[in-house]
Coordinates of C-alpha atoms (C1' of nucleotides) in Angstrom, one line a residue:
Chain A
X26 CA 25.6 45.5 41.0
X27 CA 26.5 47.3 44.1
X28 CA 23.0 48.2 44.8
X29 CA 22.5 50.4 47.8
X30 CA 19.2 50.1 49.5
X31 CA 18.5 53.8 50.1
X32 CA 18.9 54.5 53.6
X33 CA 20.3 51.1 54.2
X34 CA 23.3 50.5 52.3
X35 CA 24.5 46.9 52.2
X36 CA 27.0 44.7 50.6
X37 CA 26.9 44.2 47.0
X38 CA 25.4 40.9 47.3
X39 CA 25.5 37.8 49.7
X40 CA 27.4 35.8 47.3
X41 CA 29.5 38.6 45.9
X42 CA 28.9 37.2 42.4
X43 CA 29.4 40.5 40.7
X44 CA 32.5 41.4 42.5
X45 CA 35.0 43.6 40.6
X46 CA 38.6 44.7 41.2
X47 CA 40.6 47.7 41.5
X48 CA 38.1 50.1 40.1
X49 CA 38.9 52.4 43.1
X50 CA 39.2 56.0 43.1
X51 CA 42.3 57.7 44.2
X52 CA 41.6 61.1 45.6
X53 CA 43.7 64.0 46.3
X54 CA 42.3 64.5 49.7
X55 CA 44.5 65.2 52.6
X56 CA 45.2 62.1 54.5
X57 CA 44.0 63.2 57.9
X58 CA 45.3 60.1 59.7
X59 CA 44.9 61.8 63.0
X60 CA 41.3 61.1 63.0
X61 CA 42.2 57.5 64.0
X62 CA 42.7 57.9 67.7
X63 CA 45.6 55.5 68.1
X64 CA 47.5 57.4 65.3
X65 CA 46.8 60.8 66.8
X66 CA 49.2 59.9 69.7
X67 CA 52.1 59.3 67.5
X68 CA 54.9 61.9 67.2
X69 CA 54.4 64.6 64.7
X70 CA 57.3 63.4 62.5
X71 CA 56.2 60.0 62.4
X72 CA 52.7 61.0 61.4
X73 CA 54.1 63.4 58.9
X74 CA 56.0 60.6 57.3
X75 CA 53.0 58.4 57.0
X76 CA 51.0 61.2 55.5
X77 CA 53.7 61.6 52.8
X78 CA 53.2 57.9 51.7
X79 CA 49.5 57.8 52.2
X80 CA 46.6 58.0 49.8
X81 CA 42.8 57.8 50.4
X82 CA 41.2 55.2 48.2
X83 CA 37.5 54.7 47.8
X84 CA 35.8 51.4 46.9
X85 CA 32.3 50.5 46.3
X86 CA 30.3 47.9 48.1
X87 CA 31.3 44.5 46.7
X88 CA 34.8 45.5 45.2
X89 CA 37.7 43.5 46.1
X90 CA 40.6 45.2 47.7
X91 CA 42.9 42.3 48.1
X92 CA 42.8 38.8 46.9
X93 CA 43.8 35.6 48.8
X94 CA 47.2 34.8 47.5
X95 CA 48.1 38.3 46.7
X96 CA 51.4 39.9 47.8
X97 CA 49.6 43.1 49.0
X98 CA 51.1 46.3 47.6
X99 CA 49.8 48.4 50.3
X100 CA 48.9 48.4 54.1
X101 CA 45.4 49.6 54.8
X102 CA 43.7 51.5 57.5
X103 CA 39.9 51.6 57.4
X104 CA 38.7 55.4 57.2
X105 CA 35.0 54.6 56.9
X106 CA 32.9 51.8 55.9
X107 CA 33.0 48.1 56.5
X108 CA 35.4 45.5 55.0
X109 CA 34.9 41.7 55.2
X110 CA 37.8 39.3 55.3
X111 CA 36.8 36.0 53.7
X112 CA 37.9 32.9 52.1
X113 CA 36.0 31.0 49.3
X114 CA 35.8 27.2 49.6
X115 CA 35.8 24.9 46.7
X116 CA 32.3 23.9 47.4
X117 CA 31.3 27.5 46.9
X118 CA 30.7 28.2 50.5
X119 CA 32.1 31.7 51.5
X120 CA 33.5 31.9 55.1
X121 CA 33.7 35.4 56.5
X122 CA 36.4 35.4 59.3
X123 CA 36.3 39.0 60.1
X124 CA 34.7 42.5 59.6
X125 CA 36.9 45.4 59.7
X126 CA 35.7 48.9 60.6
X127 CA 37.1 52.4 61.1
X128 CA 40.5 52.4 62.4
X129 CA 41.2 48.7 61.7
X130 CA 44.3 47.8 59.9
X131 CA 44.9 45.1 57.3
X132 CA 47.6 43.9 55.0
X133 CA 50.9 42.1 55.5
X134 CA 54.1 43.5 56.5
X135 CA 57.6 41.9 56.4
X136 CA 56.0 38.6 55.6
X137 CA 54.1 36.4 53.1
X138 CA 51.0 36.6 51.1
X139 CA 47.7 37.7 52.0
X140 CA 45.7 34.7 53.1
X141 CA 42.2 36.1 52.9
X142 CA 40.3 38.2 50.4
X143 CA 39.4 41.5 51.6
X144 CA 36.1 42.8 50.1
X145 CA 34.1 46.1 50.6
X146 CA 31.0 45.1 52.5
X147 CA 29.8 48.7 52.2
X148 CA 31.2 51.7 50.4
X149 CA 34.5 52.3 52.1
X150 CA 37.3 54.8 52.3
X151 CA 40.8 53.3 53.0
X152 CA 44.1 55.0 54.0
X153 CA 46.5 53.2 51.9
X154 CA 50.2 53.2 52.7
X155 CA 52.6 51.8 50.2
X156 CA 54.2 48.7 51.7
X157 CA 57.9 49.2 51.3
X158 CA 58.1 52.7 52.7
X159 CA 55.8 51.8 55.4
X160 CA 58.0 49.0 56.4
X161 CA 61.0 51.1 56.5
X162 CA 59.1 53.6 58.7
X163 CA 58.1 50.7 61.0
X164 CA 61.8 50.0 61.6
X165 CA 62.5 53.6 62.3
X166 CA 59.7 54.3 64.7
X167 CA 59.2 52.2 67.7
X168 CA 56.1 54.2 68.4
X169 CA 54.5 53.4 65.2
X170 CA 55.6 49.7 65.6
X171 CA 53.9 49.5 69.0
X172 CA 50.6 50.9 67.6
X173 CA 50.6 48.3 64.9
X174 CA 51.6 45.6 67.4
X175 CA 48.9 46.5 69.8
X176 CA 46.3 46.7 66.9
X177 CA 47.2 43.3 65.7
X178 CA 47.1 41.8 69.1
X179 CA 43.6 43.2 69.6
X180 CA 42.5 41.9 66.2
X181 CA 43.9 38.4 67.3
X182 CA 41.7 38.5 70.5
X183 CA 38.7 39.5 68.6
X184 CA 39.1 36.9 66.1
X185 CA 39.2 34.4 68.9
X186 CA 36.2 36.0 70.4
X187 CA 34.4 35.5 67.2
X188 CA 35.6 32.0 67.1
X189 CA 33.8 31.3 70.3
X190 CA 30.6 32.7 68.9
X191 CA 30.9 30.7 65.8
X192 CA 31.6 27.6 67.8
X193 CA 28.4 27.9 69.7
X194 CA 26.5 24.6 69.1
X195 CA 23.1 26.2 68.6
X196 CA 22.5 28.8 65.8
X197 CA 20.2 30.9 68.0
X198 CA 23.2 31.2 70.5
X199 CA 25.6 32.2 67.7
X200 CA 23.1 34.9 66.4
X201 CA 22.8 36.2 70.1
X202 CA 26.5 36.2 70.4
X203 CA 26.8 38.2 67.0
X204 CA 24.3 40.8 68.0
X205 CA 26.1 41.4 71.3
X206 CA 29.4 41.4 69.4
X207 CA 27.9 44.1 67.1
X208 CA 27.2 46.2 70.2
X209 CA 30.8 46.2 71.5
X210 CA 32.7 45.8 68.4
X211 CA 30.8 48.3 66.1
X212 CA 29.7 50.7 68.9
X213 CA 31.9 53.4 67.5
X214 CA 30.6 52.9 63.9
X215 CA 28.2 55.5 62.6
X216 CA 24.7 54.3 62.4
X217 CA 25.1 50.9 64.0
X218 CA 23.7 51.7 67.4
X219 CA 20.7 53.9 68.1
X220 CA 18.6 54.9 71.0
X221 CA 15.5 52.7 71.1
X222 CA 12.4 53.3 73.1
X223 CA 13.0 53.5 76.8
X224 CA 15.8 51.5 77.9
X225 CA 16.0 49.5 74.6
X226 CA 18.9 49.6 72.0
X227 CA 18.5 49.6 68.4
X228 CA 21.2 47.6 66.4
X229 CA 21.5 48.0 62.6
X230 CA 22.9 44.8 61.4
X231 CA 25.3 46.0 58.8
X232 CA 25.3 42.9 56.5
X233 CA 22.6 40.8 54.9
X234 CA 21.4 37.4 55.9
X235 CA 23.7 35.9 53.4
X236 CA 26.8 37.4 54.6
X237 CA 25.4 36.7 58.2
X238 CA 25.1 33.0 57.5
X239 CA 28.5 33.0 55.9
X240 CA 29.9 34.6 59.1
X241 CA 28.2 32.2 61.5
X242 CA 28.8 29.0 59.5
X243 CA 25.1 28.4 58.7
X244 CA 22.5 29.0 55.8
X245 CA 20.3 32.1 55.4
X246 CA 17.1 30.2 56.2
X247 CA 18.5 29.0 59.5
X248 CA 19.5 32.7 60.2
X249 CA 16.0 33.9 59.7
X250 CA 14.4 31.2 61.7
X251 CA 16.8 31.7 64.6
X252 CA 16.3 35.4 64.5
X253 CA 12.5 34.9 64.7
X254 CA 12.8 32.5 67.5
X255 CA 14.8 35.1 69.5
X256 CA 12.0 37.6 68.7
X257 CA 9.4 34.9 69.9
X258 CA 11.4 34.8 73.2
X259 CA 11.0 38.4 73.5
X260 CA 14.7 39.0 73.6
X261 CA 14.5 41.2 70.6
X262 CA 12.2 43.1 68.1
X263 CA 12.7 42.9 64.5
X264 CA 11.8 46.3 63.4
X265 CA 13.1 45.8 59.7
X266 CA 15.2 42.8 58.3
X267 CA 18.3 44.8 59.2
X268 CA 17.2 46.6 62.4
X269 CA 17.0 45.0 65.6
X270 CA 15.7 46.3 68.9
X271 CA 17.4 44.5 71.9
X272 CA 14.9 44.1 74.7
X273 CA 16.6 41.6 77.1
X274 CA 20.4 41.8 77.2
X275 CA 20.6 39.1 79.9
X276 CA 18.6 36.6 77.6
X277 CA 20.8 37.3 74.7
X278 CA 23.9 36.8 76.8
X279 CA 22.5 33.6 78.3
X280 CA 21.7 32.3 74.8
X281 CA 25.2 33.1 73.6
X282 CA 26.5 31.2 76.5
X283 CA 28.3 34.1 78.2
X284 CA 31.9 33.6 79.3
X285 CA 32.9 33.6 82.9
X286 CA 34.5 36.5 84.6
X287 CA 32.5 39.3 83.4
X288 CA 35.4 41.6 83.2
X289 CA 33.5 44.1 81.4
X290 CA 30.8 44.6 84.0
X291 CA 27.3 44.7 82.9
X292 CA 27.0 44.3 79.0
X293 CA 24.0 46.7 79.0
X294 CA 25.8 49.3 80.8
X295 CA 28.7 49.2 78.5
X296 CA 26.6 49.4 75.4
X297 CA 24.6 52.3 76.5
X298 CA 27.5 54.2 77.4
X299 CA 29.1 53.6 74.2
X300 CA 25.7 54.1 72.1
X301 CA 25.1 57.8 72.8
X302 CA 28.6 59.0 72.3
X303 CA 28.4 58.5 68.5
X304 CA 24.9 60.3 68.5
Chain B
X29 CA 45.6 14.3 87.7
X30 CA 48.3 14.8 85.1
X31 CA 48.3 10.9 84.2
X32 CA 50.6 10.2 81.5
X33 CA 49.5 7.2 79.4
X34 CA 52.9 5.5 79.1
X35 CA 54.0 6.0 75.4
X36 CA 51.1 8.2 74.7
X37 CA 51.3 11.4 77.0
X38 CA 48.3 13.4 76.9
X39 CA 46.7 16.5 78.5
X40 CA 45.9 16.2 82.2
X41 CA 42.2 15.7 81.6
X42 CA 39.5 16.7 79.1
X43 CA 37.7 18.9 81.5
X44 CA 40.9 20.2 83.3
X45 CA 39.1 19.7 86.5
X46 CA 42.3 19.2 88.5
X47 CA 44.0 22.3 87.1
X48 CA 46.4 23.8 89.4
X49 CA 48.3 27.2 89.3
X50 CA 51.9 28.4 89.4
X51 CA 53.4 25.2 90.6
X52 CA 56.1 25.5 88.0
X53 CA 59.7 24.8 88.3
X54 CA 62.2 27.6 87.4
X55 CA 65.3 26.0 86.4
X56 CA 68.8 27.4 86.2
X57 CA 69.3 26.0 82.8
X58 CA 70.8 28.3 80.1
X59 CA 68.1 30.0 78.0
X60 CA 69.2 28.8 74.7
X61 CA 66.7 31.0 72.8
X62 CA 68.4 30.3 69.6
X63 CA 66.8 27.1 69.1
X64 CA 63.7 29.0 68.0
X65 CA 64.7 29.7 64.3
X66 CA 63.2 33.1 64.0
X67 CA 65.2 34.3 67.2
X68 CA 68.3 32.7 65.9
X69 CA 68.5 35.4 63.2
X70 CA 68.4 38.3 65.7
X71 CA 71.5 40.3 66.3
X72 CA 73.7 38.9 69.0
X73 CA 73.3 41.8 71.3
X74 CA 69.5 41.6 71.1
X75 CA 69.6 37.9 71.8
X76 CA 71.9 38.5 74.6
X77 CA 69.6 40.9 76.1
X78 CA 66.9 38.6 75.9
X79 CA 68.7 35.8 77.6
X80 CA 69.6 38.0 80.5
X81 CA 65.9 38.5 81.3
X82 CA 64.7 35.0 80.4
X83 CA 64.2 31.9 82.5
X84 CA 62.9 28.5 81.6
X85 CA 59.8 27.4 83.5
X86 CA 58.4 24.0 83.3
X87 CA 54.7 23.2 83.8
X88 CA 52.9 19.9 84.1
X89 CA 50.0 18.9 81.9
X90 CA 46.9 20.6 83.2
X91 CA 48.6 23.6 84.9
X92 CA 47.3 27.0 84.3
X93 CA 50.0 29.4 83.1
X94 CA 47.8 32.5 82.8
X95 CA 44.1 33.0 83.7
X96 CA 41.8 35.2 81.7
X97 CA 41.7 38.7 83.2
X98 CA 45.4 38.5 84.3
X99 CA 47.7 41.2 83.6
X100 CA 50.4 38.7 82.6
X101 CA 53.6 39.3 84.3
X102 CA 55.6 37.5 81.5
X103 CA 55.8 37.2 77.9
X104 CA 56.2 33.5 76.9
X105 CA 57.8 31.5 74.0
X106 CA 57.1 27.8 73.9
X107 CA 60.2 25.7 74.1
X108 CA 58.6 22.4 74.0
X109 CA 55.2 20.8 74.7
X110 CA 51.8 22.1 73.8
X111 CA 49.6 24.9 75.3
X112 CA 45.9 25.4 74.8
X113 CA 44.1 28.8 74.9
X114 CA 40.7 28.7 76.1
X115 CA 37.8 30.4 77.7
X116 CA 35.3 28.8 80.0
X117 CA 31.7 29.7 79.5
X118 CA 29.1 30.2 82.1
X119 CA 27.4 27.2 81.0
X120 CA 30.5 25.1 81.8
X121 CA 31.5 24.6 78.2
X122 CA 35.1 25.2 77.5
X123 CA 36.1 26.5 74.1
X124 CA 39.6 26.0 72.8
X125 CA 40.6 28.9 70.6
X126 CA 44.2 28.0 69.8
X127 CA 46.9 25.4 70.4
X128 CA 50.4 26.7 70.8
X129 CA 53.6 24.8 70.0
X130 CA 57.4 25.2 70.0
X131 CA 58.3 28.7 68.9
X132 CA 54.9 30.2 69.4
X133 CA 54.7 33.2 71.5
X134 CA 52.0 34.3 74.0
X135 CA 51.1 37.0 76.5
X136 CA 50.4 40.8 76.2
X137 CA 52.8 43.5 75.6
X138 CA 52.0 47.2 75.8
X139 CA 48.5 46.6 76.5
X140 CA 45.4 45.2 78.4
X141 CA 44.7 42.0 80.2
X142 CA 45.0 38.3 78.9
X143 CA 41.7 37.6 77.3
X144 CA 42.1 33.8 77.4
X145 CA 43.5 31.3 79.7
X146 CA 46.7 29.7 78.9
X147 CA 47.0 25.9 80.2
X148 CA 49.4 23.3 79.5
X149 CA 47.9 20.5 77.3
X150 CA 51.1 18.5 77.8
X151 CA 54.1 18.9 80.0
X152 CA 55.7 22.0 78.6
X153 CA 58.9 24.1 78.7
X154 CA 58.5 27.9 78.5
X155 CA 61.1 30.5 77.8
X156 CA 59.5 33.4 80.1
X157 CA 60.5 37.0 79.8
X158 CA 59.7 39.5 82.3
X159 CA 57.1 41.8 80.9
X160 CA 58.6 45.3 81.5
X161 CA 62.2 44.7 80.5
X162 CA 60.8 42.8 77.5
X163 CA 58.8 45.8 76.4
X164 CA 61.7 48.1 76.9
X165 CA 63.8 45.9 74.5
X166 CA 61.1 45.8 72.0
X167 CA 61.2 49.5 71.7
X168 CA 65.0 49.5 71.4
X169 CA 65.3 46.6 69.0
X170 CA 63.4 46.9 65.5
X171 CA 64.5 43.5 64.6
X172 CA 63.0 42.0 67.6
X173 CA 59.9 43.9 67.2
X174 CA 59.7 42.8 63.6
X175 CA 60.0 39.1 64.7
X176 CA 57.2 39.6 67.3
X177 CA 55.0 41.3 64.7
X178 CA 55.4 38.7 62.1
X179 CA 54.7 36.0 64.6
X180 CA 51.5 37.7 65.7
X181 CA 50.4 38.2 62.3
X182 CA 50.8 34.5 61.4
X183 CA 49.1 33.6 64.6
X184 CA 46.2 35.8 63.3
X185 CA 46.0 34.1 60.0
X186 CA 46.2 30.7 61.9
X187 CA 43.3 31.6 64.1
X188 CA 41.3 32.5 61.1
X189 CA 42.1 29.3 59.3
X190 CA 41.0 27.5 62.4
X191 CA 37.8 29.5 62.4
X192 CA 37.1 28.3 59.0
X193 CA 37.5 24.8 60.2
X194 CA 35.2 25.3 63.2
X195 CA 32.6 27.0 61.0
X196 CA 32.2 23.8 58.8
X197 CA 28.6 22.8 59.1
X198 CA 29.3 19.2 59.5
X199 CA 31.4 17.8 62.3
X200 CA 32.8 15.2 60.0
X201 CA 34.2 18.2 57.9
X202 CA 35.6 20.0 60.9
X203 CA 37.4 17.0 61.9
X204 CA 38.8 16.4 58.6
X205 CA 40.0 19.9 58.6
X206 CA 41.6 19.5 61.9
X207 CA 43.4 16.6 61.0
X208 CA 44.9 18.3 57.8
X209 CA 45.6 21.3 60.0
X210 CA 47.7 19.1 62.3
X211 CA 49.7 18.1 59.3
X212 CA 50.7 21.6 58.3
X213 CA 50.6 23.5 61.8
X214 CA 52.2 20.9 63.8
X215 CA 54.5 19.4 61.2
X216 CA 57.5 20.6 63.0
X217 CA 56.5 19.3 66.4
X218 CA 58.3 16.2 67.6
X219 CA 56.2 13.1 67.2
X220 CA 53.3 14.4 65.5
X221 CA 53.9 13.3 61.9
X222 CA 55.4 9.8 61.1
X223 CA 55.9 7.9 58.0
X224 CA 53.2 5.2 57.6
X225 CA 53.1 2.3 55.4
X226 CA 53.8 3.1 51.7
X227 CA 52.6 6.6 50.8
X228 CA 50.5 6.9 54.0
X229 CA 51.1 9.5 56.7
X230 CA 50.6 8.7 60.3
X231 CA 49.4 11.7 62.5
X232 CA 49.4 11.6 66.2
X233 CA 46.5 13.7 67.6
X234 CA 48.2 15.5 70.6
X235 CA 45.0 16.1 72.5
X236 CA 42.2 14.0 73.8
X237 CA 38.6 13.6 72.6
X238 CA 37.4 16.1 75.1
X239 CA 39.7 18.8 74.2
X240 CA 39.1 17.9 70.5
X241 CA 35.4 18.4 71.0
X242 CA 36.0 21.6 72.9
X243 CA 38.2 22.7 69.9
X244 CA 35.6 22.0 67.4
X245 CA 32.5 23.1 69.1
X246 CA 31.0 19.8 69.7
X247 CA 31.0 16.9 72.1
X248 CA 33.3 13.9 72.6
X249 CA 30.6 11.3 71.4
X250 CA 30.2 13.2 68.1
X251 CA 33.9 13.4 67.6
X252 CA 34.2 9.6 68.1
X253 CA 31.3 8.9 65.7
X254 CA 32.7 11.4 63.1
X255 CA 36.1 9.9 63.3
X256 CA 34.9 6.3 62.7
X257 CA 32.6 7.7 59.9
X258 CA 35.8 9.1 58.2
X259 CA 37.3 5.6 58.9
X260 CA 34.3 3.8 57.3
X261 CA 34.9 6.0 54.3
X262 CA 38.3 4.8 53.9
X263 CA 39.9 8.2 54.2
X264 CA 41.8 7.3 57.5
X265 CA 42.6 4.4 59.6
X266 CA 42.3 4.6 63.4
X267 CA 45.4 2.9 64.6
X268 CA 45.1 3.9 68.1
X269 CA 42.6 6.4 69.7
X270 CA 45.4 9.0 69.2
X271 CA 47.2 7.7 66.2
X272 CA 45.5 8.4 62.7
X273 CA 46.8 7.1 59.4
X274 CA 45.8 9.2 56.4
X275 CA 45.0 7.2 53.4
X276 CA 43.3 9.6 51.3
X277 CA 44.2 13.2 51.5
X278 CA 41.9 14.3 48.7
X279 CA 38.9 12.8 50.5
X280 CA 39.8 14.7 53.8
X281 CA 40.2 17.9 51.7
X282 CA 36.9 17.5 50.0
X283 CA 35.2 16.8 53.5
X284 CA 36.8 19.7 55.0
X285 CA 35.6 21.9 52.0
X286 CA 39.0 22.9 50.8
X287 CA 39.4 26.4 50.0
X288 CA 40.1 27.8 46.6
X289 CA 43.5 28.6 45.1
X290 CA 45.5 25.9 46.3
X291 CA 48.5 28.1 46.8
X292 CA 50.1 25.4 48.7
X293 CA 50.0 23.0 45.8
X294 CA 49.4 19.5 46.6
X295 CA 48.6 19.1 50.3
X296 CA 50.1 15.5 50.3
X297 CA 53.3 16.6 48.7
X298 CA 53.6 19.4 51.3
X299 CA 53.1 17.2 54.2
X300 CA 55.4 14.5 52.9
X301 CA 58.0 17.0 52.4
X302 CA 57.7 18.2 56.0
X303 CA 57.3 14.9 57.5
X304 CA 60.5 13.3 57.1
X305 CA 62.4 16.4 58.0
X306 CA 61.8 15.7 61.6
X307 CA 62.6 12.0 61.4
Chain C
dC2 C1' 3.2 49.8 39.5
dG3 C1' 6.0 46.1 37.8
dG4 C1' 10.7 43.7 38.3
dT5 C1' 14.2 41.9 41.0
dA6 C1' 16.7 40.6 45.0
dT7 C1' 16.0 39.4 49.6
dT8 C1' 13.7 37.4 53.3
dT9 C1' 10.6 34.2 55.2
dT10 C1' 7.8 29.9 55.6
dG11 C1' 7.0 25.0 54.9
dA12 C1' 7.9 20.0 54.7
dG13 C1' 11.2 16.2 54.8
dT14 C1' 15.4 14.4 55.8
dA15 C1' 20.1 14.3 57.8
dT16 C1' 22.9 15.4 61.5
dC17 C1' 23.9 16.3 66.2
dG18 C1' 23.3 16.7 71.4
dT19 C1' 21.9 14.2 75.3
dC20 C1' 21.6 10.5 78.3
dA21 C1' 23.0 6.0 79.5
dA22 C1' 25.6 1.9 79.2
dG23 C1' 29.4 -0.9 77.8
dG24 C1' 34.5 -1.6 76.5
dC25 C1' 39.3 -0.7 76.7
dC26 C1' 43.7 0.3 78.6
dA27 C1' 47.1 1.4 82.2
dG28 C1' 48.1 1.6 86.9
dT29 C1' 47.2 -0.3 91.7
dG30 C1' 47.1 -3.4 95.4
dG31 C1' 46.5 -7.9 97.1
Chain D
dC9 C1' 49.9 -13.0 88.6
dC10 C1' 45.4 -11.4 88.7
dA11 C1' 41.2 -8.8 90.1
dC12 C1' 40.1 -4.0 90.8
dT13 C1' 39.8 0.8 89.9
dG14 C1' 39.5 5.0 87.2
dG15 C1' 39.9 7.5 83.1
dC16 C1' 38.9 7.7 78.4
dC17 C1' 36.8 6.1 74.2
dT18 C1' 33.0 4.0 72.0
dT19 C1' 28.2 2.6 71.0
dG20 C1' 23.2 2.7 71.3
dA21 C1' 18.6 5.0 71.2
dC22 C1' 15.8 9.2 71.1
dG23 C1' 14.5 13.9 71.0
dA24 C1' 16.1 18.4 69.3
dT25 C1' 18.2 21.2 65.9
dA26 C1' 19.8 22.2 61.4
dC27 C1' 20.4 21.6 56.4
dT28 C1' 17.9 20.9 51.8
dC29 C1' 14.7 22.0 48.4
dA30 C1' 10.8 24.5 47.0
dA31 C1' 7.7 28.1 47.2
dA32 C1' 5.6 32.2 48.9
dA33 C1' 5.9 36.8 50.9
dT34 C1' 8.1 41.1 51.4
dA35 C1' 11.2 44.8 50.6
dC36 C1' 13.5 47.7 47.4
dC37 C1' 14.1 50.0 42.8
dG38 C1' 13.2 52.5 39.0

DNA sequence: CGGTATTTTGAGTATCGTCAAGGCCAGTGG
DNA sequence: CCACTGGCCTTGACGATACTCAAAATACCG
C-alpha cells in the first residue's frame, strides 16, 4: 500500500484499508521549529526549550499517527504534508472532520483522550513534542501558551467554516465551497495553487475522490457528477482528476452560498495574492 | 418578538427577523463565577481578579450579542440560557454552527475578529469580562490560561462531533444524532433531560424547528417529517413538539451511524447516570 | 503492455427541497 | 367566555437531487 502516484502523491487509499501504525522514522535532524512563522516569534529561551524536547518523525501516506481513544503521548506540529482527522462509523462510513497542513498543531494537552484518529493523507513530517514536558513548558511560558491558544481558536473557526460547507444542501455547492476553501486554507501549502493560463488559478486537490466524499458527507460517484456539473457550467476545467482550473470565482462563490459580510474582500484577489507567494 | 410560550420558552424566532442589538441589561449583581465548576478550581486571587473585571449582562431571546466581523469588546462565559453561533449566507440561509450553554466560553482573545454571530437562543445571562484586562490576566495566570485552553479544545472536539452529525447523508440520521447529542452535551443544562416513564428518557429540545433545520442543514418541513418517521419506527415518542421521549437508544444510535470504539460505554447508561443528577 | 486502482457513466429508486395549504396553541380583545 | 390573530408545526404533492448497484473507461504502475 501507500502507493504514490508519481508526481501526484495521494493518500494511501480512500478507505485506508491497509493503514498501519507507528512505523515512523525518527530522525536525528535538527528541529528547526522556527520555520513555523508563529513559533519564530517566541522568545529564544522558549524556542530552545521546545527544541530540546522535540523530534522530527516521518510517516508515510496512510499511516495512523494517533487513534481515536488514545491518550496521545505527544503534541504534534505539522512540518510538511497533509494529515486527515477522521472518525470511523460503525456502518463503515469514514467521516473526515479536518485536514491539517504545515504549521497546524494537533494532540491534547492537560486533558482527556484524542477524539479523532489522525492519519497521514500524504507522506508527512511531524515535529513531535513529548506531552508532559510540553505541558510544563506551557505553564511556564505565557508566550507559548498564547500561540497555542490562538492556533486552536483559529482551528475552531476553520472547523466551523468547514461545517458550513458540509451543511450546504447541494453537493455541487459543497464542492464549490471546498475548492474555494482549498484556495485560502491551503494557499501556503506547496504545490496546491499554481498559476493557470491568463487570470485562471490551478488548484491541485490534495486528496482523492473517496476522501473528498468522506469529507463532504457524500459518495465518490456524486462527487464526480457534481464536479463535472461545475465543469459543464464553465466554472472550472478538470485538467486531470486531481487538477482543477478555476475559471469563474464568482460562480463558485454563488454555488457555495457565500456568506454575508465579505470581510475578506474579493476572493479572487486574495487567492491571487497568496498563490504567487509560494511560487 | 421574543415571545415565550408559557411553560415552553423558546428562541425569539426561527429566522431571527426581529433581532435587535445591545439592549442588554447590566446588573449590579455579584459575579459568582465560582458557579462554573472549571473556574471554581482556580486560585482565589485569579478568581478575585476576574470578578473585579466582570459584569453580568442579560439578553433576551433573539438579541445579538456579537456580530460576525466585530472585534469583540468582551470575553463571555454563559451563566444561564442558550446561545447560538451562526453565519448568515447571501442566499438568506442561516447556518448554526454551535450552541453554547452554561459554562461555555466565547469571544476572541489575542486575535482577529469574531467569525460568527452570537445570538441569544433563549433569554440568557452572561458573565462578561472586558477583553484587554482579561488578556492581561491570561498572561499572568497559567491556571486560567489552562482552563481557557482546555475549554476551547473541548469546544473544538464538539464542533467536529457536530460536523459528523451534520454530514450524515440522511436527515433522519442527523436528527437521531442531534437528539443523542442533546443527551450528552446538554445533560447538565437545567430542564433538558427528565426521567420518563420506566427506563425512558425525556429530552426537551431547546430550539425550534427552524433553528433545528438551520443547525442540521435542512428545512423545517424535512425536520418534521424525519422526526415523525423516527416516531413511526418506535424509536421516540413526540410528547410535545419540543418534548421527545427516547424509547430505543440503540435504534437512534444505529440511525445516527454510531461511531466505532464505544469509549463511552453504553450510551443509555451514560445518559441515565447524568440525567438524575440534575433532578 | 498488462494489472490494478481510481474515476466516470448509466439506470432505477429513495430522499429531500419547494410551494402550498391546513392544524394547533397561546395571547388578545371584544 | 369566545372569536380572532399570529406564530409555529404538520401534511400533501411534485420536481429536483442524491444514493445504490453495476459496469465501463481511464489513469497509473511496473
